[in-house]
mmCIF file of C-alpha atoms in Angstrom:
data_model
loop_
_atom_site.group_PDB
_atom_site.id
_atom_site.type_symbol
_atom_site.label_atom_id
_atom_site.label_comp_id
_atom_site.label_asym_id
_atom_site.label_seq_id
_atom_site.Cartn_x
_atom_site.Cartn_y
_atom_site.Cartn_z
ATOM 1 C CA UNK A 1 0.000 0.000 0.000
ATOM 2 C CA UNK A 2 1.592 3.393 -1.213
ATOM 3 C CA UNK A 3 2.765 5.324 1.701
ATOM 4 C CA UNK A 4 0.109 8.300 2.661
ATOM 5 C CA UNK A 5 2.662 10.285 4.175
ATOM 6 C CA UNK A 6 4.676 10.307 0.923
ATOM 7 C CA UNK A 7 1.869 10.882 -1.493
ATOM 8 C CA UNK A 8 0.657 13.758 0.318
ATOM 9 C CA UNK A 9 4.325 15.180 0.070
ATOM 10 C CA UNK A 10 4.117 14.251 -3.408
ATOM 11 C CA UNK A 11 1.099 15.921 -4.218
ATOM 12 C CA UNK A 12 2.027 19.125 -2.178
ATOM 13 C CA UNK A 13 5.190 19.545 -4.390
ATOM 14 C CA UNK A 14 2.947 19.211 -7.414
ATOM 15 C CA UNK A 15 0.495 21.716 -6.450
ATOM 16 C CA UNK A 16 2.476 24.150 -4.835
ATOM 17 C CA UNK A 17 6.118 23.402 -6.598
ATOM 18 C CA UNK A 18 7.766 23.989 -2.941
ATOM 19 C CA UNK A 19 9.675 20.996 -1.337
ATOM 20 C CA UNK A 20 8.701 19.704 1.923
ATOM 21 C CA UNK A 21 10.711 20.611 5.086
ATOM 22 C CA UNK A 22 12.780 23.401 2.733
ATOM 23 C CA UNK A 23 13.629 26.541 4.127
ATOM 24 C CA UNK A 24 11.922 29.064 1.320
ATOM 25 C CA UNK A 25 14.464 31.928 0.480
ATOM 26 C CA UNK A 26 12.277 33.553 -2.344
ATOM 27 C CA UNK A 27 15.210 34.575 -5.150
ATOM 28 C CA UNK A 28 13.663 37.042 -8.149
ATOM 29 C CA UNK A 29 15.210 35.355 -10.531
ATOM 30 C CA UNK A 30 13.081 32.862 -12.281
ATOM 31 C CA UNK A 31 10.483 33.760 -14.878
ATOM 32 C CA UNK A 32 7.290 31.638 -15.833
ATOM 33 C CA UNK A 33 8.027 27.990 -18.523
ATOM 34 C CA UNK A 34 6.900 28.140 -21.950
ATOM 35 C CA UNK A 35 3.666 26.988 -22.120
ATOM 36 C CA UNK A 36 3.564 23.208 -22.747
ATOM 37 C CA UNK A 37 6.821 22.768 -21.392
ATOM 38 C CA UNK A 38 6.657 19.521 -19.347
ATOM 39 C CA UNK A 39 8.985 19.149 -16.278
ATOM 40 C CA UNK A 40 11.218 16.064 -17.579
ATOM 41 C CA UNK A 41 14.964 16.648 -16.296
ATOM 42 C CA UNK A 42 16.464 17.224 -13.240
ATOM 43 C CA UNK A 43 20.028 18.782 -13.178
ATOM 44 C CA UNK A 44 22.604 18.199 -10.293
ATOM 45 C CA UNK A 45 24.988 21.519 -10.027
ATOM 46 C CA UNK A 46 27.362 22.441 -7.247
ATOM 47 C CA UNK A 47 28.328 25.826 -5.704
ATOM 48 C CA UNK A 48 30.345 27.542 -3.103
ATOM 49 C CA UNK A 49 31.129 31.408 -2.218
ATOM 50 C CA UNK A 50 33.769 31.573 -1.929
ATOM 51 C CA UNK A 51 35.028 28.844 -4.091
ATOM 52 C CA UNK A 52 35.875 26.165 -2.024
ATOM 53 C CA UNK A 53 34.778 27.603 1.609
ATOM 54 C CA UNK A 54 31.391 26.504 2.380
ATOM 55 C CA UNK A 55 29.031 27.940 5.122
ATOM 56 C CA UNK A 56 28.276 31.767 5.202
ATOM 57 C CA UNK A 57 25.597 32.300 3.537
ATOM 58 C CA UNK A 58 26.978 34.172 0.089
ATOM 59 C CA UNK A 59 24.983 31.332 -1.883
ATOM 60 C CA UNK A 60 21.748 32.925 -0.762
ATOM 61 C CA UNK A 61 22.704 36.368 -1.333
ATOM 62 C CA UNK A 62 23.934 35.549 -4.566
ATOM 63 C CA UNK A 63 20.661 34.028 -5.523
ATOM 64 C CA UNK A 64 18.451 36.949 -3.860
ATOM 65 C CA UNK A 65 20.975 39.462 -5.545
ATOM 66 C CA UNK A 66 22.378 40.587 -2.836
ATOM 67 C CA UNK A 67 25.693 39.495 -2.378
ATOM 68 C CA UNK A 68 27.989 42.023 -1.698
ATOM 69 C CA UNK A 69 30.929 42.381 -3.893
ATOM 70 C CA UNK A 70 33.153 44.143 -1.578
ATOM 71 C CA UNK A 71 32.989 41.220 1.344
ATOM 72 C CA UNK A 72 35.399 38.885 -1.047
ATOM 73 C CA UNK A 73 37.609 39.678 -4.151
ATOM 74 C CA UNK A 74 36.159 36.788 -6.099
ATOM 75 C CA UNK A 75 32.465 38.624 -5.674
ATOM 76 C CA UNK A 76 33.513 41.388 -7.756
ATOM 77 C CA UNK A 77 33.250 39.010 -11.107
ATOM 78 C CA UNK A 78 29.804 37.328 -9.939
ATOM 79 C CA UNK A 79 28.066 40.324 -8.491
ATOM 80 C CA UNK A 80 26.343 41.415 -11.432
ATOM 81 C CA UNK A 81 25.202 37.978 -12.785
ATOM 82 C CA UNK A 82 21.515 37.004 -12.538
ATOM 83 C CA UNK A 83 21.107 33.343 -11.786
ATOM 84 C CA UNK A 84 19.082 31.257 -9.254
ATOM 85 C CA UNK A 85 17.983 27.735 -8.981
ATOM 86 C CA UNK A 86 15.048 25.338 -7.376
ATOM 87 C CA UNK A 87 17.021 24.234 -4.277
ATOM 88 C CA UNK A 88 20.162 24.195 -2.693
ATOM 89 C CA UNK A 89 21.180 20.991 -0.607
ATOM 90 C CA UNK A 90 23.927 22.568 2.549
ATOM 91 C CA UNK A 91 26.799 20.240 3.785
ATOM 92 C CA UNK A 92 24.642 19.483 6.039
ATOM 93 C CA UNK A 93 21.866 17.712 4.195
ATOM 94 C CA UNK A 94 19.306 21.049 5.067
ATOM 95 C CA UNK A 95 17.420 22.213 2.156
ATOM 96 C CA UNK A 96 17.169 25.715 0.670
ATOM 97 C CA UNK A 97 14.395 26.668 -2.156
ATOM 98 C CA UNK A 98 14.943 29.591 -3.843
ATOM 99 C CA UNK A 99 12.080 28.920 -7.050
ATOM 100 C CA UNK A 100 8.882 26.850 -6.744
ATOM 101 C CA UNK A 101 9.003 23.900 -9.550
ATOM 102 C CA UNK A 102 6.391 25.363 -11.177
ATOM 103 C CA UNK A 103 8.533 28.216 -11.972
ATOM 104 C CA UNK A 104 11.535 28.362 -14.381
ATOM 105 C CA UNK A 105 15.328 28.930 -12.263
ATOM 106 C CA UNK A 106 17.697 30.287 -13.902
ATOM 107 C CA UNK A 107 20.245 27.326 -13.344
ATOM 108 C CA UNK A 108 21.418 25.713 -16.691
ATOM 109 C CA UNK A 109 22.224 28.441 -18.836
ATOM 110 C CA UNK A 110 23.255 27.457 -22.419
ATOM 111 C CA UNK A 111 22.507 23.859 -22.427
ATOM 112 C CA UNK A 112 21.322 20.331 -24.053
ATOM 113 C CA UNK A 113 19.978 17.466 -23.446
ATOM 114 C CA UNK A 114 18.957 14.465 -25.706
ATOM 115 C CA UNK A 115 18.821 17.204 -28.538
ATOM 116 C CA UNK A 116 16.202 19.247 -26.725
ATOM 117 C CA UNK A 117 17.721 22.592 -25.998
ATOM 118 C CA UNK A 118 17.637 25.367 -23.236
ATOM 119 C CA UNK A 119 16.911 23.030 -20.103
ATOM 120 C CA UNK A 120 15.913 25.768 -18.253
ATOM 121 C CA UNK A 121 12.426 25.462 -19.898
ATOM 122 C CA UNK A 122 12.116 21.726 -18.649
ATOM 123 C CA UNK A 123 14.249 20.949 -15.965
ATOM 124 C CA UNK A 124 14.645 21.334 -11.776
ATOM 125 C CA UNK A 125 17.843 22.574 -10.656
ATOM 126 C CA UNK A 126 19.333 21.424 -7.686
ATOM 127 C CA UNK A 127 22.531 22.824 -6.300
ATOM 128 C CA UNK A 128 25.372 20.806 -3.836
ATOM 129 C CA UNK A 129 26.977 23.000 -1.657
ATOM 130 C CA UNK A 130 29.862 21.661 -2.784
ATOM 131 C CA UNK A 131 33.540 21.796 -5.394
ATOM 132 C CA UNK A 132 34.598 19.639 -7.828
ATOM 133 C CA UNK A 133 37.025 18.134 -6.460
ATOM 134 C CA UNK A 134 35.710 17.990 -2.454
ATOM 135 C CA UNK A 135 33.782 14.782 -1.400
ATOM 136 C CA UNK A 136 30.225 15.183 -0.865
ATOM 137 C CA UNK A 137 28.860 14.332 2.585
ATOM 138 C CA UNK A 138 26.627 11.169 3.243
ATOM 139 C CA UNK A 139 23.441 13.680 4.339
ATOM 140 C CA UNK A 140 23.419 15.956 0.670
ATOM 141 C CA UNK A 141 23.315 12.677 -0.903
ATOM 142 C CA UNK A 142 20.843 11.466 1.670
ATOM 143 C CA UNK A 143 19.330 14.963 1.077
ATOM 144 C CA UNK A 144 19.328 14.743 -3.250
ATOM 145 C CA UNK A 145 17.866 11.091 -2.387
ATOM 146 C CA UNK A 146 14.818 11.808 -0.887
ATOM 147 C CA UNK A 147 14.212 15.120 -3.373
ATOM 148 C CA UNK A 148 14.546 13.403 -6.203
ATOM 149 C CA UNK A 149 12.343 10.699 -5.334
ATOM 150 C CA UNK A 150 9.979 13.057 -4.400
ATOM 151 C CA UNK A 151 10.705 14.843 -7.984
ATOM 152 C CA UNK A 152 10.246 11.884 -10.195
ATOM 153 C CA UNK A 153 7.149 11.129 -8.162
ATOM 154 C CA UNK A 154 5.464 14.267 -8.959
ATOM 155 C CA UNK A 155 6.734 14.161 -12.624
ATOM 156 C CA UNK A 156 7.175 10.873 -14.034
ATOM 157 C CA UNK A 157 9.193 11.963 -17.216
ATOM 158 C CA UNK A 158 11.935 12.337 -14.917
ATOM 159 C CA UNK A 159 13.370 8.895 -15.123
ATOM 160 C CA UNK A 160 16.292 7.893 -14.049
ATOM 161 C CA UNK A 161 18.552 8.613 -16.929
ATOM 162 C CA UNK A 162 16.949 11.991 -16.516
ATOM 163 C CA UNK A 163 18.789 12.911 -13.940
ATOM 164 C CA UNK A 164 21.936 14.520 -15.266
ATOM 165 C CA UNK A 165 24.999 16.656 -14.159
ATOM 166 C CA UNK A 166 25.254 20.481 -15.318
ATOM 167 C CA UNK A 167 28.406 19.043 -16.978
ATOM 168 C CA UNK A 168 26.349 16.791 -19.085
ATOM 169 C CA UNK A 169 24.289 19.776 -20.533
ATOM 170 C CA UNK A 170 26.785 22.303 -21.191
ATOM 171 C CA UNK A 171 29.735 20.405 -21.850
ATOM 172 C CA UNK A 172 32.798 22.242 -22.175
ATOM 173 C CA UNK A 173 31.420 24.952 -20.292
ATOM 174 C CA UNK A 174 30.582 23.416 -16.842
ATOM 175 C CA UNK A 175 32.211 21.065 -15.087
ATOM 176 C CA UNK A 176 29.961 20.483 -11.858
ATOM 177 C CA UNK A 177 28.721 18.448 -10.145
ATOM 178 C CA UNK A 178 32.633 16.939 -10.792
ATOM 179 C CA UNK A 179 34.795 14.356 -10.425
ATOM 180 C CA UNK A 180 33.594 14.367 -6.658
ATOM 181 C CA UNK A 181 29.875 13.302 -7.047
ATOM 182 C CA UNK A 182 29.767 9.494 -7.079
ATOM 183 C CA UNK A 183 26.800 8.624 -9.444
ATOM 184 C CA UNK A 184 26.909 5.030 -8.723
ATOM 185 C CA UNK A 185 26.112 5.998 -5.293
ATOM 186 C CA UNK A 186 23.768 8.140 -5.581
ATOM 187 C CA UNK A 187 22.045 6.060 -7.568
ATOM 188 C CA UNK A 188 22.036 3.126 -5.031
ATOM 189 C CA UNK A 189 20.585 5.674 -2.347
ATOM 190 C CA UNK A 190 18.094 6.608 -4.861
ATOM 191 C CA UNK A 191 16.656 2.957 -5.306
ATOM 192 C CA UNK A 192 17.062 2.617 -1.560
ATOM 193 C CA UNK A 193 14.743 5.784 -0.949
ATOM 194 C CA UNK A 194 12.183 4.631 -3.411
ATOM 195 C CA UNK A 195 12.189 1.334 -2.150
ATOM 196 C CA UNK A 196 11.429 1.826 1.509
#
């Protein structure tokens, strides 16, 4: 017998396009899909402000537009960018939404997948607080687990070869969620999620 508990999360993200137990940071940058535009893709991304020092709370300021470009050298080249995405997943496994899933983030950028282009129009972006090269910890992946189960509940399309790294869609131009994110594991956390 499904789970109650999980449909009605389910059905709550599909309604309202805000995940369950996230912290909502409202960013303004996101704009409305194209209409028929189906939710099919989810993209894994990483970030930290400054690169490679996580905590702080740049990330969020940088997605609300209000990062300061004086408080770090490295600000001065971002400051002025517009970008935002569906959630952020913190070291420690907490959960920050910046866009509902309803909503189009601003997360891929130039991008393709399986020929279809702009992934923005299609696609939930989910950020890693996290480098390329820095080991994820055991509660983001717990963390990605349980929202992507909850995604690809809500929207079917998203199957599991539909979950892909920003480094899949812009090759050559992205690198993330790197050499760090272990797929195969992910994946087995994944099944294990949708299997309790």
């Amino acid at each position: 017998m499904p789970d109650q508990h999980f449909n009605a999360r389910v059905e709550q993200l599909r309604t309202t396009g805000r995940f369950p137990d996230a912290r909502w940071c409202p960013s303004p940058n996101f704009g409305p899909r194209p209409e028929g535009a189906a939710i099919s893709l989810l993209v894994v991304h990483n970030i930290s402000l400054p690169p490679g020092e996580f905590g702080g709370g740049h990330i969020e300021e940088f997605f609300c537009n209000r990062l300061d470009p004086h408080a770090h050298p490295y600000f001065q080249t971002i400051a002025d960018l517009q970008v935002s995405a569906h959630g952020l997943i913190c070291r420690d496994g907490s959960v920050v939404q910046f866009v509902s899933c309803l909503d189009r983030a601003w997360h891929a950028g130039r991008s393709c997948f399986d020929g279809e282009e702009e992934c923005n129009d299609f696609s939930i972006g989910i950020e890693l607080e996290g480098a390329d090269d820095v080991p994820y910890t055991d509660a983001q992946y717990q963390s990605l687990a349980r929202l992507a189960a909850l995604v690809r509940a809500a929207w079917p399309a998203i199957t599991a070869e539909r979950i892909t790294g920003h480094c899949d869609i812009a090759p050559g131009r992205k690198t993330d969620p790197g050499e760090a994110f272990q797929w195969a594991h992910f994946h087995r956390v994944l099944s294990t999620t949708e299997n309790a």
